[in-house]
Amino acid sequence: MQTIETVAGPVSAHALKKILPHEHIALYYDKIDETARSLVQDHFEPILRDLVAKGFNTMVEVSPRRVTDGWCRLLAPPGNQRSDMEVLRRLTDATGIHFVVSTGYYVEASRPAEFAVMSVEALAKSMISDIDKGIEDTGVKAGIIKVALDDPDSASDQKLLKAAALAQRETGVSITTHACNPSVRKFVANTLQEAGVPAGRIIIGHADSGS
């Protein structure tokens, strides 16, 4: 039986019904605390209940786990540079929605300083660990790889794609992307397939924008 990792643990793939494949629920807090969690839960819980009533039961949380200055340009304090697994667990308990969470990196301007000095192999190893062992001390295993890219000529973006391809081939999980214009989409699809990633394991995000 094939299973999918979620914030609540492995779930049978057959249990997943309608899926929202590219969502951002819990990220960019100035501070992760109970006040922030309560605000997020109070906001999203009725929305999620409405989605459940419409037949949805799964969301893929693609907020970047490793980010220092994300697209929203809200600086996350040290230790808070990832989506909040606890609030996702609470939303699962309250609504029954399954959350599949991601490993990986966001756009170049948001990547932490150590990214620049890490090798392709080291980056891949960090993603593989999130998938196989779990994300830091959260007890949650990533179920998908997320990469966000802006520039086919960027050495940083090229390195990220190579690392994601290595991690995908090792673990078998899919890669979902932030690719907001046609040249980036072509770059992503070609690079990943040339690196051995099956086309059926590549999800091109934001394909409706900039085209």
PDB file of N, CA, C and O in Angstrom, residues 67-102:
ATOM      1  N   VAL A  67      14.078  29.861   4.750  1.00  0.00           N
ATOM      2  CA  VAL A  67      13.952  31.180   4.145  1.00  0.00           C
ATOM      3  C   VAL A  67      14.399  32.231   5.150  1.00  0.00           C
ATOM      4  O   VAL A  67      14.130  32.124   6.337  1.00  0.00           O
ATOM      5  N   THR A  68      15.114  33.235   4.672  1.00  0.00           N
ATOM      6  CA  THR A  68      15.507  34.333   5.552  1.00  0.00           C
ATOM      7  C   THR A  68      14.803  35.625   5.190  1.00  0.00           C
ATOM      8  O   THR A  68      14.588  36.484   6.015  1.00  0.00           O
ATOM      9  N   ASP A  69      14.426  35.786   3.924  1.00  0.00           N
ATOM     10  CA  ASP A  69      13.723  36.993   3.503  1.00  0.00           C
ATOM     11  C   ASP A  69      12.880  36.636   2.289  1.00  0.00           C
ATOM     12  O   ASP A  69      13.314  36.760   1.161  1.00  0.00           O
ATOM     13  N   GLY A  70      11.681  36.139   2.555  1.00  0.00           N
ATOM     14  CA  GLY A  70      10.880  35.564   1.483  1.00  0.00           C
ATOM     15  C   GLY A  70      10.273  36.579   0.543  1.00  0.00           C
ATOM     16  O   GLY A  70      10.500  37.785   0.645  1.00  0.00           O
ATOM     17  N   TRP A  71       9.476  36.069  -0.368  1.00  0.00           N
ATOM     18  CA  TRP A  71       8.873  36.912  -1.404  1.00  0.00           C
ATOM     19  C   TRP A  71       8.079  38.050  -0.784  1.00  0.00           C
ATOM     20  O   TRP A  71       7.992  39.148  -1.325  1.00  0.00           O
ATOM     21  N   CYS A  72       7.485  37.801   0.377  1.00  0.00           N
ATOM     22  CA  CYS A  72       6.699  38.836   1.036  1.00  0.00           C
ATOM     23  C   CYS A  72       7.578  39.867   1.741  1.00  0.00           C
ATOM     24  O   CYS A  72       7.076  40.850   2.272  1.00  0.00           O
ATOM     25  N   ARG A  73       8.875  39.614   1.747  1.00  0.00           N
ATOM     26  CA  ARG A  73       9.845  40.529   2.338  1.00  0.00           C
ATOM     27  C   ARG A  73       9.588  40.790   3.821  1.00  0.00           C
ATOM     28  O   ARG A  73       9.794  41.885   4.325  1.00  0.00           O
ATOM     29  N   LEU A  74       9.116  39.765   4.504  1.00  0.00           N
ATOM     30  CA  LEU A  74       8.971  39.852   5.949  1.00  0.00           C
ATOM     31  C   LEU A  74      10.072  39.028   6.582  1.00  0.00           C
ATOM     32  O   LEU A  74      10.107  37.817   6.440  1.00  0.00           O
ATOM     33  N   LEU A  75      10.966  39.658   7.269  1.00  0.00           N
ATOM     34  CA  LEU A  75      12.128  38.979   7.829  1.00  0.00           C
ATOM     35  C   LEU A  75      11.716  38.078   8.985  1.00  0.00           C
ATOM     36  O   LEU A  75      11.111  38.522   9.950  1.00  0.00           O
ATOM     37  N   ALA A  76      12.036  36.832   8.874  1.00  0.00           N
ATOM     38  CA  ALA A  76      11.719  35.882   9.935  1.00  0.00           C
ATOM     39  C   ALA A  76      12.869  35.831  10.927  1.00  0.00           C
ATOM     40  O   ALA A  76      14.025  35.709  10.536  1.00  0.00           O
ATOM     41  N   PRO A  77      12.588  35.947  12.231  1.00  0.00           N
ATOM     42  CA  PRO A  77      13.652  35.866  13.228  1.00  0.00           C
ATOM     43  C   PRO A  77      14.331  34.505  13.208  1.00  0.00           C
ATOM     44  O   PRO A  77      13.748  33.528  12.755  1.00  0.00           O
ATOM     45  N   PRO A  78      15.568  34.424  13.688  1.00  0.00           N
ATOM     46  CA  PRO A  78      16.258  33.126  13.738  1.00  0.00           C
ATOM     47  C   PRO A  78      15.410  32.093  14.461  1.00  0.00           C
ATOM     48  O   PRO A  78      14.817  32.360  15.501  1.00  0.00           O
ATOM     49  N   GLY A  79      15.349  30.907  13.863  1.00  0.00           N
ATOM     50  CA  GLY A  79      14.549  29.843  14.455  1.00  0.00           C
ATOM     51  C   GLY A  79      13.128  29.791  13.954  1.00  0.00           C
ATOM     52  O   GLY A  79      12.427  28.815  14.163  1.00  0.00           O
ATOM     53  N   ASN A  80      12.672  30.850  13.275  1.00  0.00           N
ATOM     54  CA  ASN A  80      11.296  30.892  12.793  1.00  0.00           C
ATOM     55  C   ASN A  80      11.223  30.863  11.269  1.00  0.00           C
ATOM     56  O   ASN A  80      10.255  31.296  10.682  1.00  0.00           O
ATOM     57  N   GLN A  81      12.270  30.333  10.621  1.00  0.00           N
ATOM     58  CA  GLN A  81      12.339  30.396   9.173  1.00  0.00           C
ATOM     59  C   GLN A  81      11.738  29.160   8.520  1.00  0.00           C
ATOM     60  O   GLN A  81      12.323  28.552   7.662  1.00  0.00           O
ATOM     61  N   ARG A  82      10.575  28.776   8.964  1.00  0.00           N
ATOM     62  CA  ARG A  82       9.918  27.631   8.347  1.00  0.00           C
ATOM     63  C   ARG A  82       8.431  27.696   8.660  1.00  0.00           C
ATOM     64  O   ARG A  82       7.991  28.400   9.560  1.00  0.00           O
ATOM     65  N   SER A  83       7.663  26.959   7.883  1.00  0.00           N
ATOM     66  CA  SER A  83       6.237  26.888   8.175  1.00  0.00           C
ATOM     67  C   SER A  83       6.033  26.207   9.526  1.00  0.00           C
ATOM     68  O   SER A  83       6.865  25.423   9.984  1.00  0.00           O
ATOM     69  N   ASP A  84       4.936  26.516  10.151  1.00  0.00           N
ATOM     70  CA  ASP A  84       4.681  26.076  11.521  1.00  0.00           C
ATOM     71  C   ASP A  84       3.908  24.764  11.516  1.00  0.00           C
ATOM     72  O   ASP A  84       2.711  24.733  11.244  1.00  0.00           O
ATOM     73  N   MET A  85       4.599  23.672  11.803  1.00  0.00           N
ATOM     74  CA  MET A  85       3.975  22.354  11.765  1.00  0.00           C
ATOM     75  C   MET A  85       2.886  22.207  12.828  1.00  0.00           C
ATOM     76  O   MET A  85       1.896  21.515  12.622  1.00  0.00           O
ATOM     77  N   GLU A  86       3.058  22.878  13.954  1.00  0.00           N
ATOM     78  CA  GLU A  86       2.100  22.737  15.044  1.00  0.00           C
ATOM     79  C   GLU A  86       0.724  23.265  14.651  1.00  0.00           C
ATOM     80  O   GLU A  86      -0.299  22.625  14.903  1.00  0.00           O
ATOM     81  N   VAL A  87       0.681  24.427  13.996  1.00  0.00           N
ATOM     82  CA  VAL A  87      -0.626  24.960  13.621  1.00  0.00           C
ATOM     83  C   VAL A  87      -1.262  24.107  12.530  1.00  0.00           C
ATOM     84  O   VAL A  87      -2.493  23.946  12.484  1.00  0.00           O
ATOM     85  N   LEU A  88      -0.441  23.503  11.676  1.00  0.00           N
ATOM     86  CA  LEU A  88      -0.997  22.595  10.662  1.00  0.00           C
ATOM     87  C   LEU A  88      -1.582  21.350  11.316  1.00  0.00           C
ATOM     88  O   LEU A  88      -2.640  20.858  10.908  1.00  0.00           O
ATOM     89  N   ARG A  89      -0.908  20.837  12.339  1.00  0.00           N
ATOM     90  CA  ARG A  89      -1.458  19.687  13.084  1.00  0.00           C
ATOM     91  C   ARG A  89      -2.820  20.047  13.695  1.00  0.00           C
ATOM     92  O   ARG A  89      -3.767  19.251  13.661  1.00  0.00           O
ATOM     93  N   ARG A  90      -2.899  21.238  14.279  1.00  0.00           N
ATOM     94  CA  ARG A  90      -4.142  21.654  14.913  1.00  0.00           C
ATOM     95  C   ARG A  90      -5.269  21.782  13.891  1.00  0.00           C
ATOM     96  O   ARG A  90      -6.419  21.428  14.171  1.00  0.00           O
ATOM     97  N   LEU A  91      -4.939  22.287  12.716  1.00  0.00           N
ATOM     98  CA  LEU A  91      -5.947  22.413  11.666  1.00  0.00           C
ATOM     99  C   LEU A  91      -6.393  21.043  11.165  1.00  0.00           C
ATOM    100  O   LEU A  91      -7.558  20.855  10.831  1.00  0.00           O
ATOM    101  N   THR A  92      -5.465  20.090  11.113  1.00  0.00           N
ATOM    102  CA  THR A  92      -5.845  18.718  10.762  1.00  0.00           C
ATOM    103  C   THR A  92      -6.802  18.151  11.806  1.00  0.00           C
ATOM    104  O   THR A  92      -7.839  17.567  11.471  1.00  0.00           O
ATOM    105  N   ASP A  93      -6.462  18.326  13.069  1.00  0.00           N
ATOM    106  CA  ASP A  93      -7.316  17.808  14.142  1.00  0.00           C
ATOM    107  C   ASP A  93      -8.707  18.438  14.098  1.00  0.00           C
ATOM    108  O   ASP A  93      -9.713  17.772  14.355  1.00  0.00           O
ATOM    109  N   ALA A  94      -8.760  19.731  13.758  1.00  0.00           N
ATOM    110  CA  ALA A  94     -10.028  20.452  13.799  1.00  0.00           C
ATOM    111  C   ALA A  94     -10.901  20.202  12.575  1.00  0.00           C
ATOM    112  O   ALA A  94     -12.133  20.265  12.666  1.00  0.00           O
ATOM    113  N   THR A  95     -10.272  19.918  11.427  1.00  0.00           N
ATOM    114  CA  THR A  95     -11.036  19.872  10.168  1.00  0.00           C
ATOM    115  C   THR A  95     -10.923  18.555   9.412  1.00  0.00           C
ATOM    116  O   THR A  95     -11.749  18.275   8.539  1.00  0.00           O
ATOM    117  N   GLY A  96      -9.903  17.759   9.707  1.00  0.00           N
ATOM    118  CA  GLY A  96      -9.677  16.525   8.956  1.00  0.00           C
ATOM    119  C   GLY A  96      -8.873  16.700   7.689  1.00  0.00           C
ATOM    120  O   GLY A  96      -8.584  15.724   6.990  1.00  0.00           O
ATOM    121  N   ILE A  97      -8.473  17.931   7.367  1.00  0.00           N
ATOM    122  CA  ILE A  97      -7.648  18.172   6.183  1.00  0.00           C
ATOM    123  C   ILE A  97      -6.257  17.586   6.400  1.00  0.00           C
ATOM    124  O   ILE A  97      -5.632  17.785   7.443  1.00  0.00           O
ATOM    125  N   HIS A  98      -5.773  16.832   5.423  1.00  0.00           N
ATOM    126  CA  HIS A  98      -4.400  16.330   5.449  1.00  0.00           C
ATOM    127  C   HIS A  98      -3.466  17.393   4.858  1.00  0.00           C
ATOM    128  O   HIS A  98      -3.741  17.930   3.781  1.00  0.00           O
ATOM    129  N   PHE A  99      -2.356  17.664   5.556  1.00  0.00           N
ATOM    130  CA  PHE A  99      -1.347  18.590   5.038  1.00  0.00           C
ATOM    131  C   PHE A  99      -0.081  17.824   4.685  1.00  0.00           C
ATOM    132  O   PHE A  99       0.549  17.212   5.556  1.00  0.00           O
ATOM    133  N   VAL A 100       0.298  17.856   3.415  1.00  0.00           N
ATOM    134  CA  VAL A 100       1.586  17.342   2.968  1.00  0.00           C
ATOM    135  C   VAL A 100       2.545  18.529   2.957  1.00  0.00           C
ATOM    136  O   VAL A 100       2.267  19.551   2.327  1.00  0.00           O
ATOM    137  N   VAL A 101       3.670  18.416   3.677  1.00  0.00           N
ATOM    138  CA  VAL A 101       4.590  19.552   3.780  1.00  0.00           C
ATOM    139  C   VAL A 101       5.843  19.301   2.938  1.00  0.00           C
ATOM    140  O   VAL A 101       6.144  18.174   2.554  1.00  0.00           O
ATOM    141  N   SER A 102       6.560  20.378   2.671  1.00  0.00           N
ATOM    142  CA  SER A 102       7.663  20.307   1.721  1.00  0.00           C
ATOM    143  C   SER A 102       9.012  20.568   2.372  1.00  0.00           C
ATOM    144  O   SER A 102       9.117  21.209   3.414  1.00  0.00           O
TER     145      SER A 102
END
